[in-house]
XYZ file of C-alpha atoms in Angstrom:
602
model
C 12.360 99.730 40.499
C 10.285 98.299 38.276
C 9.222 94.512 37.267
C 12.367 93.060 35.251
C 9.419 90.675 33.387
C 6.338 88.216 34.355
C 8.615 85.975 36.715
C 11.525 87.604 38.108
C 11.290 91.316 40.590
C 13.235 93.866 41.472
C 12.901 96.324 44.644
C 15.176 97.975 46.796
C 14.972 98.063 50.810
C 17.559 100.011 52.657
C 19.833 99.692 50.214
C 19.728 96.025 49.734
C 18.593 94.968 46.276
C 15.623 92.124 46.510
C 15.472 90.015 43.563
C 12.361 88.045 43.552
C 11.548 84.782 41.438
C 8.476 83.373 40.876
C 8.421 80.951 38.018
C 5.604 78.490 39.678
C 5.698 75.579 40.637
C 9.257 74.665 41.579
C 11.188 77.962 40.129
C 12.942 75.798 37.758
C 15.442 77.501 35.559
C 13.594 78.131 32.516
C 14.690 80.296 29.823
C 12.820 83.559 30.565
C 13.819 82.905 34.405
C 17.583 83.433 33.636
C 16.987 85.798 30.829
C 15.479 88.241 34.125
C 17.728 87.206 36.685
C 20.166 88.646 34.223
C 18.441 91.267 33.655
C 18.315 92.290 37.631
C 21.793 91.571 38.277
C 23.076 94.087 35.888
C 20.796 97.121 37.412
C 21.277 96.163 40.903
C 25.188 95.761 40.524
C 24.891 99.100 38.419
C 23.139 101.281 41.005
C 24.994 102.965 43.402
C 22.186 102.909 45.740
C 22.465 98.912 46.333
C 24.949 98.096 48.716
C 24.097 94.442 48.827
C 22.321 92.245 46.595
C 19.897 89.440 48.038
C 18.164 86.657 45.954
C 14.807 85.672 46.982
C 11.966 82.762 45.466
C 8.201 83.168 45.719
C 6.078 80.350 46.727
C 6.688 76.860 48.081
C 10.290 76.497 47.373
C 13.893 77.901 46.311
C 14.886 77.077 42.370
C 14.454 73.680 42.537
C 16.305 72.464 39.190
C 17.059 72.876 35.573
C 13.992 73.315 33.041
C 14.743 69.376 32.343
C 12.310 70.019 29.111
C 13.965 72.319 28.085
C 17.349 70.923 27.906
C 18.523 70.978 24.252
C 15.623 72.995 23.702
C 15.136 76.307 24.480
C 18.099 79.044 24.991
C 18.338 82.224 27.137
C 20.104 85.313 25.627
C 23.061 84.717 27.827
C 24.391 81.337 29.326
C 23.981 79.648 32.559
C 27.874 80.748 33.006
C 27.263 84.143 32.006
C 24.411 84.259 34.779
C 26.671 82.990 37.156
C 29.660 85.041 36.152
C 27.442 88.207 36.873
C 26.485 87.099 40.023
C 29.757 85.683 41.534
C 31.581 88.749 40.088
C 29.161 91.221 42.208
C 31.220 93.821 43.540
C 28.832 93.755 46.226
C 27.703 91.190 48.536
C 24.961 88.527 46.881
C 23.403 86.746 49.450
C 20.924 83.440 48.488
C 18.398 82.732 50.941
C 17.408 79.204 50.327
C 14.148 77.555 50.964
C 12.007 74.637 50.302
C 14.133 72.255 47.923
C 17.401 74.012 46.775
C 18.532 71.310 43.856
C 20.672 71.118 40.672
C 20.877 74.068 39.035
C 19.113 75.873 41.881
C 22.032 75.109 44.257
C 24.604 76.090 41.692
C 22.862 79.395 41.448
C 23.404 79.706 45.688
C 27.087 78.512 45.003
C 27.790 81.036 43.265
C 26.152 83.921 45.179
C 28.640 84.863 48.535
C 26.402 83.992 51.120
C 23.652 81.318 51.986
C 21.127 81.232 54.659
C 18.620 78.484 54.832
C 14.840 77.969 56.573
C 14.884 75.175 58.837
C 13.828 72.246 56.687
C 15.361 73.203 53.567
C 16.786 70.633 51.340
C 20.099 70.843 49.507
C 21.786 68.690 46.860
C 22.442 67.594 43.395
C 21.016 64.511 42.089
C 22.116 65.383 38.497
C 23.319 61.945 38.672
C 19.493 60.132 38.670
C 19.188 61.859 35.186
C 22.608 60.612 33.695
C 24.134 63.785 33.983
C 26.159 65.731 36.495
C 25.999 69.169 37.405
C 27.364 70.936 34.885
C 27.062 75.190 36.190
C 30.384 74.973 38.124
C 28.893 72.146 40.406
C 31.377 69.647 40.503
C 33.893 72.892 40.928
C 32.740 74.442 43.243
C 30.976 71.811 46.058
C 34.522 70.233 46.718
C 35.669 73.607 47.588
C 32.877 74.501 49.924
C 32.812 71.095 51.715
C 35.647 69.298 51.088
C 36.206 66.549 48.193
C 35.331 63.714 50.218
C 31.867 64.769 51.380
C 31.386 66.711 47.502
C 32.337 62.947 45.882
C 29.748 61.388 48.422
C 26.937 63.791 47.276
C 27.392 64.146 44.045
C 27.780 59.734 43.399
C 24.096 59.073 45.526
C 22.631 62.245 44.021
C 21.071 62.774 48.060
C 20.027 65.452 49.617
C 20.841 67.157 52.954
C 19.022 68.835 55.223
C 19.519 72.663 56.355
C 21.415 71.575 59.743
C 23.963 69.319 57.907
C 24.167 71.766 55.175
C 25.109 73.900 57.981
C 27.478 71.230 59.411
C 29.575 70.768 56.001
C 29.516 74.567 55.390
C 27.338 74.531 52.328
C 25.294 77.380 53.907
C 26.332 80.095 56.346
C 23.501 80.346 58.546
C 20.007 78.728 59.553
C 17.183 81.938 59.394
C 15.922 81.779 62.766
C 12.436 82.969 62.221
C 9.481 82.204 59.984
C 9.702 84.798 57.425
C 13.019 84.015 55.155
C 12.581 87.286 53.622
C 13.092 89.401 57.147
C 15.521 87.202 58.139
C 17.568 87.121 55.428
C 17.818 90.735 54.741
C 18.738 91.485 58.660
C 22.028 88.815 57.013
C 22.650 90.525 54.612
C 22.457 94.142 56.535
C 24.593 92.533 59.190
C 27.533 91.386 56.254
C 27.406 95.276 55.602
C 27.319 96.926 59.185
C 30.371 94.136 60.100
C 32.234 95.257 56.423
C 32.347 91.402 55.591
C 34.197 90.843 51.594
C 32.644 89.467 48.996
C 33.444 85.627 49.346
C 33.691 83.771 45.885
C 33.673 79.997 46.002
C 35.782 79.450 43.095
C 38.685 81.019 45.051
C 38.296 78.648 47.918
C 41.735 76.416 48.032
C 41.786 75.409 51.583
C 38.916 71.773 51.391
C 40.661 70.269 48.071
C 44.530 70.560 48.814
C 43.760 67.247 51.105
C 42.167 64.560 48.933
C 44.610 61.768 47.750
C 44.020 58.834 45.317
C 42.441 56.844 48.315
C 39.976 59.304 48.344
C 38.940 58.541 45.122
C 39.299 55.031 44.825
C 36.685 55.256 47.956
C 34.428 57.203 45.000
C 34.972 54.183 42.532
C 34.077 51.627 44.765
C 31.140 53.767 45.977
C 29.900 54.027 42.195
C 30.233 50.738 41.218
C 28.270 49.829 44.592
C 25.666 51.861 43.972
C 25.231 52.825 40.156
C 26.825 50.163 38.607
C 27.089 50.099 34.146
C 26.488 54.185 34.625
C 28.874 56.458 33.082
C 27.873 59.433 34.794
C 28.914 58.562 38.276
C 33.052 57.940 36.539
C 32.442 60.976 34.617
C 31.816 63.450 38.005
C 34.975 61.677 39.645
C 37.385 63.108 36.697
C 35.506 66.486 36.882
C 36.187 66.662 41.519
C 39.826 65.114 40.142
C 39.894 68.353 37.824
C 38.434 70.096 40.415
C 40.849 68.761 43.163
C 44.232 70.041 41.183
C 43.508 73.866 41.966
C 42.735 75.369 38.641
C 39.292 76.499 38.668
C 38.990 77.265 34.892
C 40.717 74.293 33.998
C 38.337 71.747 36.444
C 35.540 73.863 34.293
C 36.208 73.319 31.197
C 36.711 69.514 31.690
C 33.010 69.537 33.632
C 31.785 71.121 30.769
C 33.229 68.269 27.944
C 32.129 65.497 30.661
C 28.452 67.104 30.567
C 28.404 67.158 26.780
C 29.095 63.577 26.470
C 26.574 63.173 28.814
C 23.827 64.824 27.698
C 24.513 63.604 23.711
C 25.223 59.626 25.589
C 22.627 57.377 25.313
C 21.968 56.503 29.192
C 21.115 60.299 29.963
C 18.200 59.580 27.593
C 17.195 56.472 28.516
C 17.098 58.096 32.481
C 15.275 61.557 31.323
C 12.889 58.618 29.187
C 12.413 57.074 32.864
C 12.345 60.034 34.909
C 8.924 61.729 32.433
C 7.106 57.826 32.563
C 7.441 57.429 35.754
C 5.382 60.435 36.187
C 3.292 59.635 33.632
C 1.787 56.545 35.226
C -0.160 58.269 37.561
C -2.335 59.579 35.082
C -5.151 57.253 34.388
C -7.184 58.215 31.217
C -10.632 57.871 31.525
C -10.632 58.799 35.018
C -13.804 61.144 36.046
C -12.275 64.548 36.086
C -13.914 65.199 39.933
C -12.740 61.707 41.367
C -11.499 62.259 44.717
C -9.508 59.335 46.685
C -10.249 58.081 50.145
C -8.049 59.840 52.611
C -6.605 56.376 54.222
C -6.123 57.732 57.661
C -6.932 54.175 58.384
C -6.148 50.731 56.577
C -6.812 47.339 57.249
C -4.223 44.776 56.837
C -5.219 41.031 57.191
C -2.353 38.325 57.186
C 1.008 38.958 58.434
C 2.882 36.497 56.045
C 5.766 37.920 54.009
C 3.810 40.261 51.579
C 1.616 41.470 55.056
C 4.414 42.144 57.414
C 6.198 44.467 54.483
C 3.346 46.212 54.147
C 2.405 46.636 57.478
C 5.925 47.761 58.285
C 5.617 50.616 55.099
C 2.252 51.563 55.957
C 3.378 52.564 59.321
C 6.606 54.248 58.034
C 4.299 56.458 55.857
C 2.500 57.196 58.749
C -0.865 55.547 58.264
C -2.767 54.255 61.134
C -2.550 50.651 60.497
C -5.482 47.893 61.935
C -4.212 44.394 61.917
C -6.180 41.740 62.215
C -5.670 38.488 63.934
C -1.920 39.138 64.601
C 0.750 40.390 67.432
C 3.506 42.929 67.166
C 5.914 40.129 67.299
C 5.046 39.499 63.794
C 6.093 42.571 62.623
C 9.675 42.356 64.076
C 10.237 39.369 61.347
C 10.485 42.016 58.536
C 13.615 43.543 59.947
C 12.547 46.857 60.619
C 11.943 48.946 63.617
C 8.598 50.337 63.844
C 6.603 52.759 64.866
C 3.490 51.133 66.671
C 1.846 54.376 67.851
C -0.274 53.745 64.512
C -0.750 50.715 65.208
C -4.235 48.802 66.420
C -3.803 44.731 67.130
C -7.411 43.603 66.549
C -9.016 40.383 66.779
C -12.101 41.033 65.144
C -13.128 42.045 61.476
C -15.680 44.069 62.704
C -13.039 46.292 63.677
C -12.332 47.021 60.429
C -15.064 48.916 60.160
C -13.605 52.372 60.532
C -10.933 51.993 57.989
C -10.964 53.587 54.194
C -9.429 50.525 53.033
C -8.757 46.660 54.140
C -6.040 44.947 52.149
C -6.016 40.720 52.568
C -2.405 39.372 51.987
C -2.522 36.349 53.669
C -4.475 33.663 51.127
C -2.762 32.054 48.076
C -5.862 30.167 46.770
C -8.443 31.845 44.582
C -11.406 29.825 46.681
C -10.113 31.567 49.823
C -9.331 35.169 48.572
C -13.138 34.608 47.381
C -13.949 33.636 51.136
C -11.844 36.406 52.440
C -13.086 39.233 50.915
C -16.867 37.968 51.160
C -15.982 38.442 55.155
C -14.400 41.580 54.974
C -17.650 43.023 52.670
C -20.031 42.136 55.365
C -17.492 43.312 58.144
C -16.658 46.596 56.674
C -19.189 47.883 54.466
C -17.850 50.970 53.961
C -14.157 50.451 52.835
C -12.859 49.836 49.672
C -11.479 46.371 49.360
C -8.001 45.431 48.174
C -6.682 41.977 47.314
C -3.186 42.141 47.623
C -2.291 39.139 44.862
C -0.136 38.447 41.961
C -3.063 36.328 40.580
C -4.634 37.687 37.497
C -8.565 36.668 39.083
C -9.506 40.162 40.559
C -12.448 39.909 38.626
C -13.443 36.530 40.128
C -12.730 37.456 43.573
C -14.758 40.635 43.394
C -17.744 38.374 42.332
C -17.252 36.975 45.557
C -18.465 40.007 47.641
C -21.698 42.349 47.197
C -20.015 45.210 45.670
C -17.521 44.081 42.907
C -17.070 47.457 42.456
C -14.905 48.153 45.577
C -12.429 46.140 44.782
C -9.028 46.140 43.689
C -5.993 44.262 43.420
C -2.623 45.172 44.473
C 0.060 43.840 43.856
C 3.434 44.707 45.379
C 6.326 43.824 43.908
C 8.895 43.375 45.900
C 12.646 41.750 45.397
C 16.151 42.566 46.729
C 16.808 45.476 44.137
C 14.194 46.273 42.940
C 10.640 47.434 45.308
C 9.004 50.464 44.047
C 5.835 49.354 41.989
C 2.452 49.251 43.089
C 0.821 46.940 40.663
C -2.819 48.190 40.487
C -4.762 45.256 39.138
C -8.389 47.012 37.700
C -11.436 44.277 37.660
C -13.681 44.776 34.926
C -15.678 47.362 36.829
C -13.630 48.359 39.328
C -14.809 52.066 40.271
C -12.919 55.294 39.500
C -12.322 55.736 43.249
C -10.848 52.548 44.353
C -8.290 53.305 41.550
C -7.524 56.703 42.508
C -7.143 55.703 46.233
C -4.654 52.365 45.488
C -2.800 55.383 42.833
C -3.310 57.689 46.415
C -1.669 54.505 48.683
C 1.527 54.085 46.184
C 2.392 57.902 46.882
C 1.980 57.756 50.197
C 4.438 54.472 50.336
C 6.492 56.099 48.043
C 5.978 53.408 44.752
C 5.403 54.389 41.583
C 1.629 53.013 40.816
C 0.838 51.207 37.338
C -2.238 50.278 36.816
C -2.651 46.860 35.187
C -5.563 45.252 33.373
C -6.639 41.935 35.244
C -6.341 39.300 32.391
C -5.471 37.842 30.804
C -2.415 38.034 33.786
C -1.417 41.664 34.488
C 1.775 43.350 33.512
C 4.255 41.636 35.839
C 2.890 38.277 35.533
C 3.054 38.294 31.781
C 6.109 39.750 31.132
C 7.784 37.681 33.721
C 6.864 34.605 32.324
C 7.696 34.715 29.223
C 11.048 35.601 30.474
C 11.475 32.755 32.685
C 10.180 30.233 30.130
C 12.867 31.364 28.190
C 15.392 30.927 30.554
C 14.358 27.773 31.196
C 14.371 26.499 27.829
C 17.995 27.804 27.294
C 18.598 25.695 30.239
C 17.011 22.731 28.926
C 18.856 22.918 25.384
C 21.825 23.106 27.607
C 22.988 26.642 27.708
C 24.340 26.743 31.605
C 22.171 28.497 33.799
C 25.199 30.693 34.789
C 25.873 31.913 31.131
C 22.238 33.275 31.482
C 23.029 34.908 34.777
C 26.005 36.669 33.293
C 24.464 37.323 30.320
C 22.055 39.231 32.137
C 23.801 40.931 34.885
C 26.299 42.384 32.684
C 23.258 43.809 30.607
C 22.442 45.710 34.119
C 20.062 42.815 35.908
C 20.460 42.570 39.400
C 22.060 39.197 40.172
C 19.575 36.594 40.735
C 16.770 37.797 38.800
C 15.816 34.436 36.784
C 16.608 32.288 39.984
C 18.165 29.781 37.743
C 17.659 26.116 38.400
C 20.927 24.675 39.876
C 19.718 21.239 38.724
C 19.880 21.804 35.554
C 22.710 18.940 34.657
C 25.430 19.626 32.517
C 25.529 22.262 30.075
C 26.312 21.103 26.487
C 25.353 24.447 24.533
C 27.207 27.804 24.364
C 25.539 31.304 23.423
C 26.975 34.682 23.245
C 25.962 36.428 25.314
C 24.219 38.789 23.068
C 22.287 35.439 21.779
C 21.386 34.887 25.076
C 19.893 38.214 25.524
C 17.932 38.114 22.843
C 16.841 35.300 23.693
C 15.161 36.497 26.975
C 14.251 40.308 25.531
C 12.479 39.736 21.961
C 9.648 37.485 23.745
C 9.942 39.612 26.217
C 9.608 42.845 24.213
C 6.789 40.894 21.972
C 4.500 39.986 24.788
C 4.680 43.493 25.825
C 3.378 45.004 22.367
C 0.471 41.639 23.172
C -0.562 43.627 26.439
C -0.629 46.592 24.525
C -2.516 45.245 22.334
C -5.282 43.205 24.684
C -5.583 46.675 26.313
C -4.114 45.161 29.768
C -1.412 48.462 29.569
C -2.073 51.971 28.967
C 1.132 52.573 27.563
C 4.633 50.942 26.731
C 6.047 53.366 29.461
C 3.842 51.575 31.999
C 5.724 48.617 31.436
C 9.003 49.699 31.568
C 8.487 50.985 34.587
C 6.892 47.777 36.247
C 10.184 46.567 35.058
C 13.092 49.517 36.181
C 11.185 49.585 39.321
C 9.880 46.199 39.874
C 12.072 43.652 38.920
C 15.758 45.615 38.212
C 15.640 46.286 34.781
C 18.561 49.020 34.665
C 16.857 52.789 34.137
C 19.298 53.509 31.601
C 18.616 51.105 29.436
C 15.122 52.983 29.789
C 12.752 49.509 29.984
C 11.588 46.751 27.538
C 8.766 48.551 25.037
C 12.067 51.657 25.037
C 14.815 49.080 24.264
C 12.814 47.650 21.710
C 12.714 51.294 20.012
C 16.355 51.420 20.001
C 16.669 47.926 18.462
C 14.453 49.629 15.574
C 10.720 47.307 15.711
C 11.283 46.163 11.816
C 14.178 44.241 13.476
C 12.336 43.059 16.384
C 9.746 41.325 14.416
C 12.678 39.726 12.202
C 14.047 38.413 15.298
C 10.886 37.686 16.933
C 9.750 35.415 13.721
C 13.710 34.018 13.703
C 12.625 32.790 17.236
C 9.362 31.022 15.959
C 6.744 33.105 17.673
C 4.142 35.477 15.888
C 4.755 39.174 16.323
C 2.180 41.319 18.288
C -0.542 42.794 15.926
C 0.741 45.720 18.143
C 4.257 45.338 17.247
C 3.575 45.025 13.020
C 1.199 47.886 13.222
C 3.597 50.444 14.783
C 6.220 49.199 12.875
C 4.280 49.707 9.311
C 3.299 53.620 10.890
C 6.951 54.421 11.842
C 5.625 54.399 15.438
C 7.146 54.122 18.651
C 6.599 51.247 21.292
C 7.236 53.085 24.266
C 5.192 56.078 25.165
């Protein structure tokens, strides 16, 4: 049999059809992917030589999504639901053998082929849901009738992933391969379905998981939505589809997943998330980097100062695995941050010289800039060969670097952390901090699993300038009398998480009342305008950057997209109206993209 076209095989084995993709690097289901999957469906269910029909992926994993660029974009000659009407109505069996990360779209694919068999280690789920959409091939159809509406509901709401045993476990695959090569493995299945005369087993007839759930069940699903993904419409939206789904008729639960994804996709928050989801891939790339920059490999990193900021970091350093040196501290210390460790990484050391050996020493212990400067003068003579970090929310990298002998190995890092919100690394770059000491600090936030921004270091970086203006405006609300719990409402219903402005309770009594949309402007057009300023002084890369130092750092809800993204929805001609209504000056950044029809965030 010959190639169907440049990412998608076909060859037959002993009468089992193989149909290979290789779309590189995740298999995702781009246009020309389903356009030959098609394709090889129609001549392996047309020759009479195939007796079974197995689905295969090249390369590091199993189709691991939609084609999220090409969503709205692009089209295939036939439909996703043509695709899997083809498949599921084989007249033979169609066996998916699942590897690597088996997600969205991918997984809808596997639920509609007869049988499943996994590699150990291979991840399952659909986490639609993170993009402000929900699985709309049959998804929230079909998973309540494989593994029962509770566990579907659970799933679908988080957006997680399982594993290949609990996959196993809830019956979302048939079998665990139990040797190395999938492809062996997973024919010997499919051989075996034919030798024991096993039917064709469709998952949209499956009645016996979704005859059980009652309105308890779902309540459980509201309560679990608003806990988790509260103000987002598409966790309610994938309850009325498994509600659809739960009444029995297949085509009917379809066709009101399909109206739910519409909405969806055309809604506002599904942008604002897909906005989110490309910038907070875009902040790893640094222009101006050197093209052959490599980072340090961190198989060891100093920590000095077990304070608050030290023993979180210590405790994620050793989560990720990283051999951890801490100096001039006990294990004790470590227990205080509420987490059980691992301290087979970890070396208690009572001497900086014993930094020596690491890539990288991070200090997180001083407040003053006179002793970060007396710090990090120690820890250049003690370990001349690591990079130097100065784990601060102070904008005077460039001063503490001056400090030490070589300015140019150090960087700042700041980590923000609160209740909701803890998934920026702040990188801080001193005037001539080197290439490498940014690529290893952008190397550290993957390996603690942040999203690294890099941050110019004054005047203030991103967080501290942007949080300041927005707590000076809360507090002069507060002093004109507005009551600091109208500002807390205010903006927790926007999406906040509570607490954000840590309002004064001392405030007296409140003699002023604002709308609440008065109220948020008043803490967002500053906001916004000091953003287009660090645009402007160069301090940002991009408006994306900052939105995500705030989704990630500080709560601001993802689909709302972030501050420089909001302000393109409020239109920027009517930003600087309300920014000059306010009695500031717009950016320079602001009235320039305004005048060119430009865009804030990007």
């Amino acid at each position: 049999m010959p190639a169907i076209n440049e990412v998608v095989d076909l060859t037959l084995e002993d009468g089992v059809a193989l149909i290979t993709l290789d779309n590189p690097p995740v298999n995702a289901l781009s246009p020309k992917l389903m356009d030959g999957m098609y394709d090889a469906f129609i001549q392996a269910i047309g020759d009479p030589e195939v007796r079974a029909i197995l689905l295969l992926c090249a390369g590091r994993t199993f189709i691991a999504g939609a084609d999220i660029k090409a969503l709205g974009v692009e089209s295939p000659k036939v439909d996703f639901f043509e695709l899997q009407e083809k498949i599921e109505g084989a007249g033979k069996p169609v066996v998916a053998a699942l590897h690597g990360t088996c997600l969205g779209g991918g997984l809808e694919v596997a639920l509609t082929c007869h049988y499943r068999i996994a590699a150990p280690g291979t991840k399952l789920g659909l986490p639609e849901v993170n993009l402000g959409l929900l699985p709309g091939g049959g998804g929230t159809q079909r998973l309540p009738r494989i593994v029962g509406v509770a566990t579907a509901l659970d799933l679908l709401i988080s957006g997680k992933q399982v594993d290949a045993r609990g996959a196993l476990a809830v019956g979302l695959v048939d079998v665990i391969a139990d040797t190395t090569d999938l492809a062996v493995a997973a024919k010997a299945y499919a051989l075996a379905l034919l030798a024991e005369g096993r039917p064709v087993k469709r998952v949209r007839d499956l009645a016996d998981r979704i005859g059980d759930a009652d309105a308890a069940v779902f309540e459980a699903a509201r309560d679990q939505a608003e806990r988790l993904r509260r103000g987002e419409e598409a966790p309610r939206a994938i309850i009325r589809c498994v509600e659809a789904a739960a009444r029995g008729d297949f085509d009917a639960g379809i066709a009101v997943e399909r109206a739910e994804f519409q909405k969806l996709l055309d809604g506002p928050q599904s942008a604002a998330l897909r906005y989110a989801f490309f910038a907070e891939r875009q902040a790893t790339k640094v222009a101006g980097l050197a093209p052959d920059v490599q980072p340090r490999a961190l198989t060891r990193v100093g920590l000095v100062g077990t304070g608050a900021i030290g023993r979180r970091l210590a405790v994620a350093l050793l989560d990720a695995g990283v051999e951890t040196a801490l100096f001039d501290a006990d294990a004790a210390a470590l227990d205080r941050a509420g987490a059980a460790i691992d301290r087979t990484a970890l070396i208690l050391t009572g001497s900086l010289s014993d930094l020596a050996a690491c890539d990288l020493v991070i200090e997180a212990v001083a407040d003053a800039l006179e002793a970060k400067q007396a710090i990090l003068a120690e820890l250049d003579h003690a370990a001349p060969g690591a990079l130097l970090a100065t784990s601060t929310a102070r904008p005077e990298v460039d001063a503490i670097a001056d400090a030490t002998t070589r300015p140019c190995a150090v960087i700042g890092l700041h980590f923000l952390s609160s209740e909701n919100a803890d998934r920026v690394l702040e990188i801080v770059r001193g005037k001539v901090t080197s290439d490498e000491a940014v690529a290893t600090a952008l190397a550290l936030a993957r390996k603690l699993k942040r999203v690294g921004v890099l941050s110019g270091s004054g005047p203030g970086s991103i967080s501290q300038r942007t949080m300041l203006v927005l707590r000076q405006q809360a507090d002069a609300m507060i002093a004109q009398g507005v009551a600091p719990e109208a500002i807390e409402r205010a903006a927790t219903e926007f999406g906040f998480p509570t607490g954000l402005l840590a309002a004064r309770t001392d405030a007296g009594t409140a003699t002023r009342t604002l709308a609440d949309s008065e109220i948020l402007d008043r803490l967002l057009i500053p906001l916004i305008n000091e953003a287009a300023n660090i645009l402007g002084d160069g301090i940002a890369q991009r408006g994306s950057d900052i939105d995500m130092v705030w989704v990630h750092g500080y709560g601001w809800p993802a689909w709302r997209g972030g501050p420089t993204y909001h302000a393109d929805l409020l239109g920027l001609p009517s930003v600087i109206e309300k920014v000059q209504s306010f009695g500031f000056n717009p950016a320079p950044r602001l009235v320039e993209y305004a005048a060119a029809g430009r865009k804030l965030a990007g």
